[in-house]
Amino acid sequence: MGRAVLLVASLLAIVWATPIAAVGAPLEVRVLPAAPRQGDVVMLFVSGVGDARDVEGSLGGRPLAFFPLGAEYAAVAGLDLETKPGKVPWSVGAVDARGASRKAAGSLTVKAGGFPVQHLTLPAPMVDLDPEAERRATNEAARLRALYDTVTPERLWRGAFTQPVSSSKPGSGFGSRRIINGQPRMPHSGIDYSADRGTPVVASNRGRVALLGEFFFAGRLVALDHGLGLYTLYFHLDGVSVTEGQIVERGQAIGTVGTTGRSTGPHLHFAAQLGRARINPPDLYVLPVRD
Ligand SMILES: [Zn+2]
């Protein structure tokens, strides 16, 4: 008798437990900031899945790369500086250690970045490219895009990023709509720090030296791969003190400020990419990640 009751109770438990495992409690996802702007870094945090077998998702149709962070899973995503203001959908799915899968979805409302318009006058040969320079610039842009499409599956960075150069003035110019010699051009996708030629430039966080180059616009450059699709870029350098493939730590010297490439004076152009999204680099200095 006692055994039969126990058996019925166990069967009930199985019947009862199955739909819960299949449907599950709603997946708990926090998205920060709640009201982002064009060019912002967005973080998604998934909690309550323990040691998940799998956490995956997408933002604006682009895959998210989740990593364990404390008791949660987190992903860093970027809203390109020319993202159309309005709703951007996200979705997350998780399979917990018991094999139960849960989902959540929502959307972000992206606001305009309010970027200034910047009028610049540059010597004509720097702007009106001859066919050979045009070809070179096109090839170099393609090399950078191919790099941004390469996702290293391992997260190499830890904690907040650091400003890569000490500068007497705050960085400026991210997202500026540029009118050069009266013609509208690509928006400025990085932040410029003015500093004397020869000022040390350091790695903003731990990463692998993914590319060294001498590009038409960027001049002497270093690109660091931080893993999970996150890259930082250091343009117009005078000198470079790292080699391709090398792992660098946050704060490690990688080169010096210069004015190589299309530049009107010594400064560091510092840019960051999450996949193809051009993001505001200082957002990385305040990432809510402490590890
Ligand atoms: Zn710049």
XYZ file of C-alpha atoms in Angstrom, residues 1-114:
114
model
C 0.000 0.000 0.000
C 2.645 2.441 1.107
C 4.727 1.451 -1.878
C 1.776 1.978 -4.291
C 1.204 5.471 -2.941
C 4.863 6.195 -3.359
C 4.758 4.847 -6.912
C 1.710 6.989 -7.763
C 3.410 9.953 -6.150
C 6.551 9.345 -8.244
C 4.538 8.992 -11.429
C 2.696 12.196 -10.590
C 6.010 13.864 -9.935
C 7.274 12.780 -13.362
C 4.069 13.855 -15.109
C 4.114 17.070 -13.130
C 7.795 17.744 -13.672
C 7.880 17.131 -17.403
C 5.790 20.119 -18.522
C 7.735 22.363 -16.136
C 11.025 21.191 -17.600
C 9.706 21.657 -21.136
C 8.120 25.065 -20.601
C 10.175 26.163 -17.618
C 10.116 29.379 -15.706
C 10.618 32.372 -17.980
C 14.273 32.975 -18.694
C 15.498 35.976 -16.744
C 17.371 38.400 -19.015
C 18.567 41.920 -18.176
C 19.629 44.240 -20.973
C 21.776 47.298 -20.215
C 21.458 50.145 -20.954
C 17.656 50.032 -21.134
C 17.496 52.914 -23.609
C 20.690 52.795 -25.694
C 21.816 55.202 -28.359
C 23.454 54.616 -31.732
C 27.039 53.406 -31.231
C 26.399 52.120 -27.692
C 27.702 48.884 -26.235
C 24.843 46.746 -24.914
C 25.212 43.938 -22.380
C 22.780 41.079 -21.857
C 22.811 39.108 -18.604
C 21.064 35.743 -18.264
C 20.478 34.444 -14.739
C 18.961 31.378 -13.113
C 20.312 28.770 -15.537
C 23.121 27.493 -13.288
C 25.813 25.653 -15.219
C 24.013 25.919 -18.524
C 24.803 23.500 -21.339
C 24.180 26.198 -23.871
C 23.230 29.880 -23.940
C 22.737 31.561 -27.284
C 20.890 34.454 -28.750
C 20.810 37.305 -31.191
C 20.461 41.062 -31.225
C 19.217 42.761 -34.368
C 19.616 39.447 -36.232
C 23.308 39.108 -35.295
C 24.428 36.211 -33.090
C 25.456 36.930 -29.495
C 28.449 35.222 -27.852
C 27.654 34.444 -24.209
C 30.296 33.766 -21.578
C 29.959 32.756 -17.903
C 30.254 35.720 -15.533
C 29.848 35.008 -11.811
C 26.560 33.141 -11.398
C 25.241 34.486 -14.713
C 25.943 34.413 -18.429
C 26.712 37.659 -20.219
C 27.134 38.865 -23.793
C 28.543 42.122 -25.093
C 26.905 43.474 -28.238
C 27.284 46.616 -30.273
C 24.791 48.929 -31.925
C 26.549 50.308 -34.973
C 26.744 54.105 -34.949
C 24.462 54.187 -38.013
C 21.849 51.775 -36.580
C 18.435 53.058 -37.617
C 16.800 54.580 -34.514
C 13.802 52.517 -33.391
C 13.183 48.990 -32.220
C 15.938 46.365 -32.344
C 14.758 42.853 -31.385
C 16.725 40.434 -29.213
C 16.164 36.812 -28.274
C 17.954 34.437 -25.914
C 17.651 30.688 -25.456
C 19.265 28.583 -22.726
C 19.503 24.870 -22.063
C 20.179 24.251 -18.378
C 22.209 21.400 -16.879
C 19.090 19.150 -16.747
C 18.419 19.659 -20.439
C 15.455 21.988 -19.998
C 15.350 24.731 -22.581
C 13.963 28.183 -21.912
C 13.623 31.249 -24.055
C 13.108 34.971 -23.733
C 12.717 37.737 -26.288
C 12.214 41.458 -26.339
C 13.344 44.588 -28.066
C 15.427 47.662 -27.411
C 14.436 51.114 -28.534
C 17.553 52.729 -29.961
C 17.730 56.499 -29.830
C 19.655 58.775 -32.185
C 23.247 59.392 -31.124
C 22.949 63.161 -31.482
